[in-house]
Amino acid sequence: MRVRFAPSPTGYLHVGGARTALFNWLFARHHGGTFFLRIEDTDRTRSTEEAIEAILDGMTWLGLSWDRWEKAPGAAPIRQTDRLALYQSRARQLFDAGMTYRCYCSAEELDARRQEALKRGEVPKYDGRCRSLAHDDGRQHSSVTLDGRPFALRFKTPQEGETVVDDLVKGRIVFENRQLDDLIILRSDQTPTYNFCVVVDDVDMAITHVIRGDDHLNNTPRQIQLYRAFKFPLPRFAHLSMILGADKARLSKRHGATAVQAYREMGYLPDALVNYLVRLGWSHGDQEVFTREELVAQFSLDHITSSPAVFNTEKLLWLNATYLKTVDPKVTLPAIRDLLARRGLLVSDARIEDVFLAHRERARTLVEIADAVTMYEPGHRRIDAEAGQKFLTPDALPFLKRFCDLLRAAPFEKPSQEQIFATMMAETGQKMAKLAQPLRVALTGKSVSPGIYDVLRLLGKDEALARVASVIRALEEGKPDWLTP
RNA sequence: GUCCCCAUCGUCUAGCCUGGCCUAGGACGCCGGCCUUUCAAGCCGGCAACACGGGUUCAAAUCCCGUUGGGGACGCCA
């Protein structure tokens, strides 16, 4: 089994592409096959090095390792621009066999005709006008300026009969050949085009299964014609349905984040994203959470859904929270460190881990963990207005003061802190919840936090005292920020 | 416009191929309860779907046809 992921480097690796890559990767790993990464950069005006970097970065982050190709020199991904000579010779082969012809129509003319056809409600298909031109003069077709005019090389697509795509996820699909037009295989600058390169490359790389988005389904019959022209054996095809946005339109930037990197920045774990993505279109009974090993062991093309799926951030968030509960904190350290560095904070790994452990139960993303770390930093004095208004009222003053006194006097350890609360509950007749809440807000600025003893420990005696004192001062001065919006 | 794909809870899906076990299962979210030092988490419970219309059959979510709706493609992009 040999598969490939073949992105065009015109932008980031988006979640749709990532899922395609993931399915290919899982298929290869499951069958002990080979997974290649091939950069389809023949459109030199749109391909960029940055995009290639972004794709490799995204794949690496997701843990989708690609294999090296025996015919290629190194471990670097295969790039079509390195293989132009092969496409040229393959095009020449078809030309010599009389299966192509020169098309002198300019891009502008074609575009104009297409627009007009569309406007008249006709099929915007190439009319094949250059097909009948006499041009088989035996001269080199590779010369752009043959007889003074540039030309593109078109493939004579059979117009009779039908082409059947036997798709592994969609089933048997029949296309009438007269629907297909004569596609350009070499542009007028003699560079090859997509449909041609894919076929040449997939054959050259001995790809056995072409797993890709179903936006390529309509290209498949054209490609099959090319396979036939070359008398190449056909690979198996598997077309994956699209990922949609909440409005059921194809997922795009306007639906929010689509770049894989954006998810890293939002504090998602790569394993969680992978787990989410794999369930978008694939299932294994009722199972929702999978380890990477389980995925590799259980993945199969049989259980891929043929209908499109809506991307749902809520579920991704839930999965991420689920992973956060059990992940080894150590593996998340670099990411959290990075998140903190962006805020100009340098915090020790031990400290980050400490906070992580206290907050993992209630955090959904690494960003929330970073927020927690930030919140415990000495000098942090932000109080959420809503939490402050509710709990840090003048009524809380006596209690806050009493707590300060007791905390200052006692050893800074959990048993004595429990004793403090016991004392205060006895003195006031209040329940723990009533007492802990104002303190929590004074300490963390939020009405949500880990247990109060954990918060105290994470803060340390001096900082804890300082925070409560600052709240007391604000209250006594009569105008704390949270009460004067 | 033409061609292609798709159609089960709001969302992801199981079931469909090989009709009966489906008074349609799971998950996210939502609602409620329990637990509790807050909030979460966890646990328990609830709401919620076979797009519609025709067939075929003793029997259809499952098979067939049509309709509607959604998506995709129709580039010298990939």
XYZ file of C-alpha atoms (C1' of nucleotides) in Angstrom:
563
model
C 0.000 0.000 0.000
C 1.468 3.310 -1.059
C -0.345 6.586 -0.553
C 0.443 10.255 -0.676
C -0.765 13.610 0.523
C -0.333 16.172 -2.239
C -1.016 19.723 -1.104
C -0.406 22.770 -3.210
C 1.666 25.296 -1.323
C -0.561 28.299 -1.808
C -1.457 28.803 1.839
C -1.518 27.254 5.266
C -2.286 23.664 6.015
C -5.980 23.912 6.793
C -8.039 21.438 8.770
C -9.551 19.895 5.650
C -6.131 19.188 4.217
C -4.958 17.980 7.587
C -7.768 15.454 7.715
C -6.922 14.215 4.228
C -3.301 13.867 5.276
C -4.372 12.096 8.449
C -6.523 9.542 6.616
C -3.693 8.821 4.218
C -1.246 8.522 7.079
C -3.510 6.213 9.065
C -4.168 4.066 6.037
C -0.460 3.663 5.374
C 0.439 3.023 8.990
C -2.391 0.580 9.457
C -1.306 -1.493 6.494
C 2.392 -1.101 7.109
C 2.509 0.811 3.847
C 4.225 3.983 2.780
C 3.058 7.552 3.109
C 4.559 10.229 0.875
C 4.303 13.969 0.990
C 4.349 15.530 -2.446
C 4.283 19.269 -2.903
C 2.264 20.244 -5.961
C 3.978 23.474 -6.796
C 3.744 23.590 -10.560
C 1.826 26.834 -10.387
C 4.866 28.925 -9.762
C 3.006 32.177 -9.504
C 0.993 31.011 -6.521
C 3.312 28.639 -4.714
C 5.452 30.014 -1.934
C 8.245 28.743 0.251
C 6.429 30.039 3.324
C 3.444 27.884 2.472
C 5.669 24.829 2.126
C 7.173 25.587 5.509
C 3.723 25.992 7.022
C 2.560 22.677 5.616
C 5.607 20.793 6.887
C 5.269 22.508 10.229
C 1.603 21.604 10.504
C 2.199 17.989 9.543
C 5.036 17.689 12.006
C 3.001 19.226 14.789
C 0.202 16.749 14.153
C 2.686 13.910 14.181
C 2.012 12.882 10.586
C 5.414 11.657 9.576
C 6.055 11.021 5.914
C 8.364 8.440 4.430
C 11.224 8.993 2.105
C 10.858 7.883 -1.434
C 13.368 5.355 -2.672
C 13.915 7.352 -5.865
C 14.458 10.689 -4.120
C 17.775 11.796 -2.710
C 16.806 12.768 0.827
C 14.054 12.795 3.382
C 12.675 16.068 2.066
C 9.201 15.982 0.576
C 8.877 15.436 -3.142
C 8.431 18.611 -5.133
C 6.941 18.665 -8.572
C 9.114 21.512 -9.704
C 12.079 19.162 -9.289
C 10.496 16.807 -11.735
C 9.695 18.995 -14.714
C 11.858 16.995 -17.070
C 9.788 13.902 -16.424
C 6.529 15.693 -17.243
C 8.070 17.089 -20.405
C 9.097 13.686 -21.618
C 5.736 12.180 -20.729
C 3.983 14.960 -22.622
C 6.268 14.348 -25.539
C 5.353 10.688 -25.418
C 1.659 11.515 -25.757
C 2.342 14.060 -28.445
C 4.313 11.544 -30.481
C 1.479 9.092 -30.140
C -0.870 11.673 -31.603
C -2.919 11.948 -28.469
C -2.427 15.662 -27.951
C -2.629 18.782 -30.044
C -1.468 22.355 -29.924
C -4.002 24.901 -28.811
C -3.379 28.455 -29.861
C -6.294 29.999 -28.030
C -5.091 32.535 -25.538
C -6.064 32.378 -21.901
C -7.999 35.623 -22.353
C -9.978 34.292 -25.288
C -10.814 31.120 -23.436
C -11.886 33.042 -20.421
C -14.106 35.329 -22.464
C -15.742 32.391 -24.218
C -16.295 30.663 -20.908
C -17.952 33.727 -19.406
C -20.196 34.068 -22.400
C -21.204 30.424 -22.398
C -22.051 30.674 -18.745
C -24.073 33.792 -19.360
C -26.024 32.085 -22.122
C -26.636 29.133 -19.866
C -24.454 26.830 -21.874
C -21.823 24.381 -20.780
C -18.551 26.280 -20.337
C -16.568 23.568 -22.002
C -13.664 24.036 -24.373
C -15.046 23.712 -27.893
C -12.036 21.861 -29.232
C -11.554 24.302 -32.082
C -7.788 23.766 -32.252
C -8.180 20.026 -32.299
C -8.848 19.955 -36.017
C -6.017 22.298 -36.941
C -3.354 20.708 -39.056
C -0.211 20.947 -37.054
C 1.444 17.589 -37.064
C 4.456 18.905 -38.840
C 6.835 16.827 -36.786
C 8.577 19.799 -35.287
C 9.547 19.936 -31.649
C 6.462 20.646 -29.642
C 8.584 21.905 -26.807
C 9.270 25.144 -28.578
C 6.956 27.797 -27.242
C 7.210 29.941 -30.277
C 6.686 27.372 -32.936
C 5.543 29.271 -36.000
C 5.684 32.430 -33.955
C 2.697 31.818 -31.755
C 2.749 30.343 -28.251
C 0.555 27.331 -27.690
C -0.622 25.073 -24.950
C -0.698 21.323 -25.347
C -4.115 19.744 -25.000
C -4.980 16.128 -24.455
C -7.503 14.612 -26.851
C -10.027 13.331 -24.376
C -12.189 10.583 -25.862
C -15.692 11.957 -26.456
C -17.462 8.658 -26.844
C -18.514 6.229 -24.184
C -18.264 6.609 -20.471
C -15.669 6.477 -17.761
C -16.351 4.634 -14.555
C -14.790 5.594 -11.274
C -14.968 2.753 -8.819
C -14.602 4.730 -5.645
C -13.854 3.119 -2.308
C -16.098 5.496 -0.396
C -18.636 6.700 -2.960
C -19.100 3.513 -4.887
C -19.446 3.245 -8.631
C -19.735 6.574 -10.434
C -20.311 6.868 -14.143
C -19.295 9.893 -16.203
C -20.233 10.439 -19.801
C -17.085 11.191 -21.757
C -18.732 13.932 -23.776
C -18.894 15.906 -20.558
C -15.133 15.953 -20.415
C -13.196 18.502 -22.389
C -9.713 18.449 -23.796
C -7.607 19.422 -20.872
C -4.414 21.348 -21.124
C -1.457 19.277 -20.012
C 1.276 21.789 -20.820
C 0.741 25.505 -20.452
C 1.995 27.858 -23.114
C 5.124 28.347 -21.021
C 5.560 24.569 -21.271
C 5.008 23.932 -17.588
C 2.747 20.977 -16.816
C -0.659 21.268 -15.204
C -2.239 19.521 -12.263
C -4.243 16.715 -13.836
C -1.276 15.662 -15.876
C 1.293 15.797 -13.080
C -0.805 13.840 -10.634
C -1.120 10.971 -13.036
C 2.528 10.974 -14.033
C 3.644 11.217 -10.412
C 1.205 8.727 -8.964
C 2.358 6.216 -11.514
C 6.019 7.029 -11.074
C 5.672 6.698 -7.332
C 3.615 3.531 -7.667
C 0.781 4.958 -5.606
C -1.806 2.260 -4.960
C -4.547 4.310 -3.276
C -5.452 7.874 -4.053
C -7.195 9.248 -0.968
C -8.205 12.885 -1.416
C -11.011 15.404 -1.034
C -14.119 14.882 -3.141
C -13.574 18.244 -4.781
C -11.314 16.100 -6.985
C -14.012 13.642 -7.892
C -14.785 15.400 -11.158
C -11.135 15.343 -12.114
C -10.938 11.617 -11.699
C -12.439 10.593 -15.059
C -10.051 12.951 -16.829
C -7.164 11.436 -14.977
C -8.378 7.952 -15.762
C -8.291 8.871 -19.452
C -4.692 9.852 -19.027
C -3.897 6.557 -17.317
C -5.477 4.787 -20.249
C -3.561 6.836 -22.778
C -0.351 5.769 -21.101
C -1.642 2.232 -20.541
C -0.853 2.669 -16.873
C -2.630 0.529 -14.287
C -5.233 2.410 -12.252
C -4.844 3.010 -8.525
C -7.837 2.673 -6.228
C -9.609 5.943 -5.487
C -11.195 7.063 -2.223
C -12.862 10.463 -2.150
C -13.479 12.108 1.184
C -16.376 14.462 1.679
C -15.735 18.065 2.525
C -15.629 19.684 5.924
C -18.274 22.376 6.225
C -18.715 25.438 8.408
C -21.673 25.963 10.737
C -23.697 27.381 7.815
C -23.031 24.183 5.866
C -20.926 26.014 3.325
C -17.482 24.694 2.614
C -15.181 25.557 5.504
C -13.249 28.741 4.851
C -11.557 31.580 6.672
C -14.782 33.366 7.247
C -15.859 30.533 9.519
C -12.995 31.395 11.810
C -9.795 29.480 12.253
C -9.013 26.970 9.538
C -5.222 26.880 9.699
C -3.819 24.019 11.705
C -1.334 26.402 13.296
C -4.171 28.529 14.607
C -5.258 25.585 16.728
C -1.825 25.273 18.185
C -1.970 28.945 19.106
C -5.370 28.535 20.677
C -3.920 25.911 22.980
C -5.117 22.674 21.454
C -3.166 19.469 21.793
C -2.212 17.896 18.469
C -3.565 14.533 19.601
C -6.907 16.116 20.443
C -7.148 17.779 17.037
C -6.229 14.523 15.347
C -8.841 12.672 17.380
C -11.434 15.284 16.475
C -10.552 15.270 12.801
C -10.583 11.525 12.470
C -14.130 11.371 13.815
C -15.190 13.830 11.160
C -15.964 11.226 8.573
C -14.699 8.069 10.152
C -16.064 6.008 13.000
C -15.382 2.882 14.943
C -18.695 1.955 16.531
C -19.413 4.178 19.496
C -15.821 4.982 20.350
C -15.010 8.674 20.646
C -11.598 8.840 22.226
C -8.679 7.033 20.640
C -4.997 6.782 21.329
C -2.786 7.117 18.299
C -2.072 3.391 18.488
C -5.764 2.531 18.527
C -6.312 4.743 15.524
C -3.589 3.008 13.578
C -4.854 -0.390 14.626
C -8.506 0.280 13.858
C -8.488 2.618 10.887
C -10.056 1.371 7.725
C -11.512 2.903 4.595
C -14.710 0.888 5.099
C -16.011 3.098 7.829
C -15.684 6.434 6.128
C -18.908 8.407 5.803
C -19.800 9.663 2.381
C -21.664 12.743 3.585
C -20.026 16.054 4.430
C -19.416 17.025 8.064
C -19.818 20.304 9.895
C -16.821 21.415 11.920
C -17.921 21.868 15.519
C -15.602 23.708 17.882
C -17.564 22.718 20.991
C -16.781 19.085 20.513
C -13.153 19.818 19.741
C -12.997 21.768 22.983
C -14.470 18.864 24.899
C -11.947 16.476 23.388
C -9.103 18.822 24.186
C -10.290 19.070 27.800
C -10.469 15.292 27.902
C -6.883 15.001 26.711
C -5.756 17.673 29.167
C -6.976 15.549 32.060
C -4.603 12.714 31.385
C -1.775 14.096 29.283
C 1.722 14.048 30.757
C 2.261 17.697 31.766
C 5.841 17.452 30.573
C 4.835 17.138 26.949
C 2.789 20.313 27.131
C 5.532 22.371 28.761
C 7.170 23.744 25.611
C 3.815 24.889 24.265
C 2.806 26.585 27.492
C 6.232 28.154 27.839
C 5.816 29.519 24.357
C 2.368 30.915 25.122
C 3.776 32.630 28.219
C 6.791 33.958 26.374
C 4.467 35.791 24.034
C 3.139 37.603 27.060
C 6.655 38.398 28.130
C 6.543 35.931 30.999
C 9.372 33.612 31.864
C 8.187 30.934 34.276
C 10.022 27.827 35.426
C 8.870 24.448 34.181
C 8.330 23.241 37.734
C 6.030 26.138 38.384
C 4.107 25.639 35.149
C 3.662 21.998 35.949
C 2.457 22.811 39.433
C -0.212 25.145 38.086
C -1.065 22.740 35.304
C -1.801 19.954 37.758
C -4.026 22.224 39.827
C -5.965 23.467 36.794
C -6.088 20.573 34.331
C -9.467 19.415 35.615
C -11.150 22.638 34.663
C -9.105 23.894 31.730
C -10.094 23.237 28.159
C -7.037 24.635 26.414
C -3.397 25.323 27.055
C -4.213 28.988 26.769
C -6.389 28.625 29.830
C -3.484 26.985 31.615
C -1.264 29.869 30.587
C -3.916 32.248 31.882
C -3.800 30.450 35.202
C -0.027 30.672 35.390
C -0.276 34.366 34.601
C -2.891 34.875 37.258
C -0.647 33.500 40.025
C 2.281 35.710 39.087
C 3.303 38.066 41.896
C 1.764 41.484 41.551
C -1.196 40.284 39.517
C -4.122 42.311 40.825
C -6.884 41.983 38.256
C -10.338 41.335 39.684
C -13.165 40.318 37.344
C -15.826 42.966 37.674
C -18.652 40.484 37.912
C -16.946 38.335 40.528
C -15.889 41.399 42.507
C -19.316 42.936 42.479
C -20.852 39.760 43.739
C -18.402 38.781 46.468
C -16.099 41.673 47.316
C -18.630 43.974 48.889
C -18.161 45.913 52.126
C -19.858 43.019 53.949
C -16.874 40.868 53.185
C -14.508 43.277 54.909
C -14.620 41.923 58.468
C -14.167 38.402 57.296
C -11.289 39.286 54.971
C -9.512 41.119 57.763
C -10.000 38.336 60.227
C -8.673 35.858 57.707
C -5.583 37.949 57.135
C -4.825 38.100 60.815
C -5.199 34.398 61.275
C -3.225 33.532 58.169
C -0.405 35.849 59.146
C -0.128 34.264 62.570
C -0.345 30.611 61.568
C 2.213 28.376 59.897
C 1.652 28.404 56.103
C 0.446 24.883 55.616
C -2.810 23.180 54.796
C -3.705 21.797 58.273
C -3.444 25.188 59.907
C -5.385 26.786 57.068
C -8.131 24.253 57.589
C -8.006 25.241 61.237
C -8.439 28.893 60.265
C -11.608 28.092 58.373
C -12.880 25.912 61.221
C -12.328 28.787 63.622
C -14.045 31.269 61.369
C -16.977 28.997 60.687
C -17.423 28.648 64.422
C -17.131 32.390 64.980
C -19.524 33.433 62.264
C -21.805 30.440 62.005
C -21.307 30.637 58.226
C -20.769 27.703 55.931
C -17.477 27.102 54.205
C -18.822 28.076 50.813
C -19.918 31.442 52.159
C -16.457 32.137 53.535
C -14.316 30.709 50.784
C -15.907 32.549 47.920
C -14.958 36.164 48.781
C -11.494 34.943 49.610
C -11.229 33.112 46.296
C -12.111 36.243 44.427
C -9.702 38.339 46.485
C -6.964 35.808 45.825
C -7.515 34.994 42.169
C -9.761 37.754 40.876
C -12.168 35.089 39.667
C -15.113 33.168 41.043
C -13.668 30.026 39.497
C -10.493 28.395 40.725
C -9.100 25.201 42.171
C -9.661 24.460 45.853
C -8.796 27.331 48.163
C -5.893 25.512 49.832
C -4.329 24.828 46.445
C -4.702 28.467 45.533
C -3.061 29.493 48.790
C -0.164 27.147 48.218
C 0.320 28.281 44.623
C 0.314 31.912 45.712
C 2.568 31.628 48.739
C 2.025 33.395 52.021
C 3.304 36.841 51.129
C 1.506 37.126 47.823
C -1.717 35.771 49.312
C -1.570 38.259 52.139
C -0.688 41.069 49.762
C -3.640 40.322 47.523
C -6.140 40.213 50.340
C -4.627 43.352 51.842
C -4.967 45.129 48.540
C -8.649 44.229 48.378
C -9.174 45.361 51.966
C -7.506 48.669 51.204
C -9.621 49.229 48.109
C -12.769 48.419 50.050
C -11.848 50.730 52.903
C -11.037 53.538 50.552
C -14.509 53.024 49.229
C -13.902 52.824 45.534
C -12.581 49.511 44.293
C -12.433 49.168 40.483
C -14.898 46.332 40.487
C -17.586 48.374 42.186
C -17.131 51.440 40.014
C -17.459 50.213 36.481
C -26.968 26.150 -16.906
C -24.502 21.085 -17.257
C -22.261 17.124 -14.642
C -21.054 14.739 -9.982
C -21.693 13.803 -4.730
C -24.682 13.845 -0.283
C -29.321 13.448 2.958
C -30.548 9.592 10.757
C -31.249 14.198 17.047
C -28.884 21.541 16.629
C -23.724 19.067 15.563
C -20.412 14.415 14.935
C -22.111 9.620 14.195
C -23.946 3.827 14.857
C -27.428 1.105 12.127
C -28.058 0.834 5.652
C -24.205 -3.145 1.646
C -26.320 -8.741 3.805
C -34.582 -5.590 4.983
C -37.374 -7.986 10.713
C -32.980 -7.945 16.823
C -34.668 -0.080 15.764
C -40.772 1.499 20.624
C -33.389 4.091 16.101
C -27.854 3.394 19.914
C -23.462 6.524 21.374
C -20.917 11.378 21.708
C -20.782 17.015 21.875
C -23.979 20.827 23.312
C -28.432 22.038 26.106
C -31.771 21.200 30.553
C -32.312 18.915 35.533
C -30.328 16.197 39.767
C -26.354 14.150 42.855
C -21.551 15.176 44.811
C -19.207 19.607 46.767
C -15.492 24.942 49.853
C -16.880 28.102 44.510
C -16.688 26.803 39.461
C -15.552 22.965 36.733
C -14.773 17.781 36.475
C -17.266 13.216 37.621
C -21.838 10.388 38.139
C -27.212 9.914 37.131
C -31.489 11.417 34.349
C -34.098 14.335 30.437
C -35.112 16.866 25.641
C -33.968 15.804 20.679
C -33.547 12.561 14.297
C -34.658 8.210 9.949
C -36.031 15.397 4.495
C -40.648 14.528 1.491
C -43.622 11.504 -1.955
C -44.304 7.103 -4.417
C -43.189 2.044 -5.072
C -41.114 -3.321 -3.906
C -42.162 -6.610 0.369
C -45.723 -10.254 5.156
C -42.133 -6.447 6.874
C -38.053 -0.485 4.968
C -33.996 4.087 8.433
C -32.299 -0.037 5.508
C -33.863 -1.853 -1.564
C -35.866 1.101 -6.205
C -37.801 5.720 -8.525
C -38.952 10.781 -8.140
C -39.059 15.554 -5.537
C -36.869 18.945 -2.415
C -32.711 20.658 0.038
C -27.350 21.051 0.699
C -22.385 20.577 -1.233
C -18.766 20.160 -5.182
C -16.851 20.639 -10.197
C -17.069 22.959 -14.873
C -9.192 27.299 -15.064
C -2.927 27.796 -19.352
C -5.425 26.683 -9.916
C -4.520 22.477 -7.354
